[in-house]
């Protein structure tokens, strides 16, 4: 079977994983920019695994936008004959990592982890088959010390973005990371849940403070500290009010000095 061209509705195309775009105006901008660029005749490349069943292998950024903006409008696709699951995943990484710069860490992680878990490939084998260097492949692998239940729970609790940020952070100590993984999968709305914003505060905290080894090696005390920070929202409100007060006091002091100088 040779490659062919077809008009296919985006909602009829399956993916292993794609970066969901919830902002409709952003999705529309991406679609319009892609159409205007006219870089290629076929914006999406798929494999036809069975009759009228397609899996996306190229064009993930455009797909993320079009499936939000125009999921039922038929668009031109280049259709390849079906290969194996392993070959398909290799192709996605081989073309997607160097060419689709806008895809997330999670996008690469999903495909790398499928090759490791479903097809028993080593990191070196993946690097060889995808023409990526080993360091690049390793960059998209979750810390092996993270239990499987956290990865699964992260999907259910919609915490994968936060999980990604924890993994890739270079300023947060490993002992702190192991606790943050658990906090990220707490039910939404819970005061102890690590949200994206609280993660940003945690990153600033770890960048500004050197946590002593005695505390890092005391998991009970370390978790107590993290709980206090999360529950109080890092005392941001109190801190901001303190900043305002210090500014007003400073302004008041400058005014008094100025008035005193004027009198003399």
Coordinates of C-alpha atoms in Angstrom, one line a residue:
X1 CA 0.0 0.0 0.0
X2 CA 1.4 3.4 -1.0
X3 CA 1.0 6.8 0.6
X4 CA -2.2 8.6 -0.4
X5 CA -4.0 11.9 0.3
X6 CA -7.4 12.1 2.1
X7 CA -9.6 14.6 3.8
X8 CA -10.2 13.5 7.4
X9 CA -12.0 15.0 10.3
X10 CA -9.5 15.7 13.2
X11 CA -11.9 14.0 15.7
X12 CA -11.5 10.8 13.7
X13 CA -7.7 10.8 14.2
X14 CA -6.3 9.1 17.3
X15 CA -3.1 9.9 19.1
X16 CA -0.9 8.3 21.8
X17 CA -0.8 11.7 23.4
X18 CA -1.2 15.3 22.3
X19 CA -0.9 18.6 24.2
X20 CA -4.4 19.8 24.7
X21 CA -5.2 23.4 24.0
X22 CA -8.1 24.7 26.0
X23 CA -7.9 28.3 24.9
X24 CA -10.0 28.5 21.8
X25 CA -8.6 31.9 20.6
X26 CA -5.0 30.5 20.9
X27 CA -6.0 27.4 19.0
X28 CA -7.6 29.6 16.2
X29 CA -4.4 31.7 16.0
X30 CA -2.3 28.5 15.5
X31 CA -4.6 27.2 12.8
X32 CA -4.7 30.5 10.9
X33 CA -0.9 30.8 11.1
X34 CA -0.4 27.3 9.8
X35 CA -2.8 27.9 6.9
X36 CA -1.2 31.2 6.0
X37 CA 2.3 29.8 6.1
X38 CA 1.6 27.3 3.3
X39 CA 4.7 25.4 4.3
X40 CA 3.2 22.1 3.2
X41 CA 0.2 20.8 1.4
X42 CA -0.6 18.2 4.0
X43 CA -0.7 19.6 7.5
X44 CA -1.2 16.2 9.2
X45 CA 0.5 12.8 8.6
X46 CA -1.3 9.7 9.8
X47 CA -1.2 5.9 9.6
X48 CA -4.3 4.0 8.6
X49 CA -4.3 1.2 11.1
X50 CA -7.6 -0.3 9.9
X51 CA -10.2 1.1 7.5
X52 CA -11.2 4.6 8.5
X53 CA -9.1 4.4 11.7
X54 CA -6.1 6.7 11.8
X55 CA -3.2 7.4 14.2
X56 CA -1.3 10.7 14.0
X57 CA 2.4 10.4 13.4
X58 CA 3.3 14.0 12.4
X59 CA 1.8 17.5 12.8
X60 CA 1.0 17.4 16.5
X61 CA 1.0 21.1 17.2
X62 CA -1.4 21.8 14.4
X63 CA -3.5 18.8 15.5
X64 CA -3.7 20.2 19.0
X65 CA -5.1 23.5 17.6
X66 CA -7.4 22.1 14.9
X67 CA -9.0 19.5 17.2
X68 CA -10.0 22.4 19.5
X69 CA -10.9 24.9 16.8
X70 CA -12.4 22.8 14.0
X71 CA -12.7 19.1 15.1
X72 CA -15.4 18.3 12.5
X73 CA -14.0 20.1 9.5
X74 CA -12.2 17.7 7.0
X75 CA -8.6 18.7 6.4
X76 CA -6.0 17.3 4.0
X77 CA -3.9 14.5 5.5
X78 CA -1.1 12.4 4.1
X79 CA -2.0 8.8 4.9
X80 CA 0.7 6.2 5.3
X81 CA 0.1 2.4 5.5
X82 CA 0.0 0.8 8.9
X83 CA 3.3 -0.2 10.6
X84 CA 3.9 -1.7 14.0
X85 CA 3.2 0.1 17.3
X86 CA 7.0 0.2 18.0
X87 CA 7.8 1.6 14.6
X88 CA 5.1 4.2 14.9
X89 CA 6.4 5.4 18.3
X90 CA 10.0 5.5 16.9
X91 CA 8.8 7.6 13.9
X92 CA 7.0 10.1 16.1
X93 CA 10.1 10.7 18.3
X94 CA 12.4 10.7 15.3
X95 CA 10.5 13.4 13.5
X96 CA 8.7 15.1 16.4
X97 CA 11.6 15.9 18.8
X98 CA 13.8 17.8 16.3
X99 CA 10.9 19.3 14.2
X100 CA 8.0 20.0 16.5
X101 CA 9.7 22.3 19.0
X102 CA 6.4 23.4 20.6
X103 CA 5.5 20.0 22.0
X104 CA 5.8 19.6 25.7
X105 CA 8.1 17.5 27.9
X106 CA 5.1 15.3 28.6
X107 CA 4.6 14.7 24.9
X108 CA 8.1 13.2 24.6
X109 CA 7.9 11.5 27.9
X110 CA 4.7 9.6 26.9
X111 CA 6.2 8.2 23.7
X112 CA 9.6 7.3 25.3
X113 CA 7.9 5.6 28.3
X114 CA 5.7 3.5 25.9
X115 CA 8.8 2.2 24.2
X116 CA 10.4 1.4 27.5
X117 CA 7.4 -0.1 29.2
X118 CA 5.5 -1.7 26.3
X119 CA 8.4 -2.7 24.0
X120 CA 11.2 -3.2 26.6
X121 CA 13.6 -0.9 24.7
X122 CA 16.5 0.5 26.6
X123 CA 17.4 4.2 26.5
X124 CA 20.4 3.4 24.3
X125 CA 18.2 1.5 21.9
X126 CA 15.7 4.3 21.7
X127 CA 18.5 6.8 21.0
X128 CA 19.9 4.6 18.2
X129 CA 16.6 4.0 16.6
X130 CA 15.4 7.7 16.7
X131 CA 18.8 9.2 15.9
X132 CA 18.6 11.2 19.1
X133 CA 21.6 11.4 21.5
X134 CA 21.3 9.5 24.7
X135 CA 21.2 12.7 26.9
X136 CA 18.1 13.9 25.0
X137 CA 16.3 10.6 25.5
X138 CA 17.2 10.5 29.2
X139 CA 15.8 14.1 29.5
X140 CA 12.3 12.7 28.8
X141 CA 12.3 9.9 31.3
X142 CA 10.6 10.3 34.6
X143 CA 12.8 9.8 37.7
X144 CA 12.8 6.0 38.2
X145 CA 12.3 6.6 42.0
X146 CA 8.8 8.0 41.3
X147 CA 6.4 5.1 42.0
X148 CA 4.1 4.1 39.2
X149 CA 1.0 5.0 41.3
X150 CA 2.1 8.6 41.2
X151 CA 2.3 8.7 37.4
X152 CA -1.1 7.0 37.1
X153 CA -2.7 9.3 39.8
X154 CA -1.2 12.4 38.1
X155 CA -3.3 11.6 35.0
X156 CA -6.5 11.1 37.0
X157 CA -5.9 14.3 39.0
X158 CA -4.8 16.3 36.0
X159 CA -1.4 17.0 37.7
X160 CA 0.9 15.9 34.9
X161 CA 2.1 19.5 34.1
X162 CA 3.1 20.0 37.8
X163 CA 4.8 16.6 37.8
X164 CA 6.8 17.7 34.7
X165 CA 7.9 20.9 36.4
X166 CA 9.0 19.0 39.5
X167 CA 11.0 16.5 37.4
X168 CA 12.8 19.2 35.4
X169 CA 13.6 21.6 38.2
X170 CA 17.3 22.0 38.9
X171 CA 16.9 24.1 42.1
X172 CA 14.6 21.8 44.2
X173 CA 16.5 19.2 46.2
X174 CA 15.7 15.5 45.4
X175 CA 14.4 15.0 49.0
X176 CA 11.9 17.8 48.5
X177 CA 10.9 16.5 45.1
X178 CA 9.9 13.1 46.5
X179 CA 7.5 14.8 48.8
X180 CA 6.2 17.2 46.2
X181 CA 5.3 14.4 43.9
X182 CA 2.8 13.1 46.5
X183 CA 1.5 16.6 47.1
X184 CA 0.8 17.1 43.4
X185 CA -1.6 14.2 43.2
X186 CA -3.8 15.3 46.2
X187 CA -7.4 16.0 45.3
X188 CA -8.0 19.5 43.7
X189 CA -9.2 22.0 46.3
X190 CA -7.2 20.5 49.1
X191 CA -5.1 23.2 50.9
X192 CA -2.1 20.8 50.8
X193 CA -2.2 20.2 47.1
X194 CA 0.8 21.4 45.1
X195 CA -0.7 23.6 42.3
X196 CA 1.2 25.2 39.5
X197 CA 1.3 28.5 41.3
X198 CA 2.5 27.0 44.6
X199 CA 5.2 25.1 42.7
X200 CA 6.5 28.5 41.4
X201 CA 6.6 29.7 45.0
X202 CA 8.4 26.5 46.0
X203 CA 11.0 27.1 43.3
X204 CA 11.6 30.6 44.5
X205 CA 11.8 29.3 48.1
X206 CA 14.4 26.7 47.2
X207 CA 16.4 29.2 45.1
X208 CA 16.4 31.7 48.0
X209 CA 17.0 29.4 50.9
X210 CA 19.6 26.7 51.5
X211 CA 17.8 23.9 53.3
X212 CA 20.2 22.4 55.8
X213 CA 21.2 18.7 55.3
X214 CA 19.8 17.8 58.8
X215 CA 16.4 18.9 57.6
X216 CA 16.7 17.3 54.2
X217 CA 17.6 14.0 55.8
X218 CA 14.6 14.2 58.2
X219 CA 11.7 13.3 56.0
X220 CA 9.1 13.8 58.8
X221 CA 10.3 17.4 59.6
X222 CA 10.8 18.2 55.9
X223 CA 7.2 17.2 55.1
X224 CA 6.0 19.2 58.0
X225 CA 7.8 22.3 56.6
X226 CA 6.3 21.7 53.1
X227 CA 2.9 21.2 54.6
X228 CA 3.2 24.6 56.4
X229 CA 4.3 26.3 53.2
X230 CA 1.5 24.8 51.1
X231 CA -1.2 25.4 53.7
X232 CA -0.3 29.0 54.3
X233 CA 0.3 29.6 50.6
X234 CA 3.8 30.6 51.5
X235 CA 2.4 33.5 53.6
X236 CA 2.3 35.5 50.4
X237 CA -0.5 37.7 51.5
X238 CA 1.3 38.6 54.8
X239 CA 4.5 39.2 52.9
X240 CA 2.9 41.5 50.4
X241 CA 1.2 43.5 53.1
X242 CA 4.6 43.7 54.9
X243 CA 6.1 45.0 51.7
X244 CA 3.4 47.6 51.3
X245 CA 3.8 48.7 54.9
X246 CA 7.6 49.1 54.7
X247 CA 7.1 51.1 51.5
X248 CA 4.6 53.4 53.1
X249 CA 6.7 53.8 56.2
X250 CA 9.7 54.6 54.0
X251 CA 7.7 57.2 52.0
X252 CA 6.4 58.7 55.3
X253 CA 9.9 58.9 56.6
X254 CA 11.2 60.6 53.4
X255 CA 8.3 63.1 53.6
X256 CA 9.1 64.0 57.3
X257 CA 12.8 64.5 56.4
X258 CA 11.8 66.7 53.5
X259 CA 9.4 68.8 55.6
X260 CA 12.0 69.2 58.4
X261 CA 14.6 70.3 55.9
X262 CA 12.1 72.8 54.4
X263 CA 11.4 74.3 57.9
X264 CA 15.1 74.9 58.6

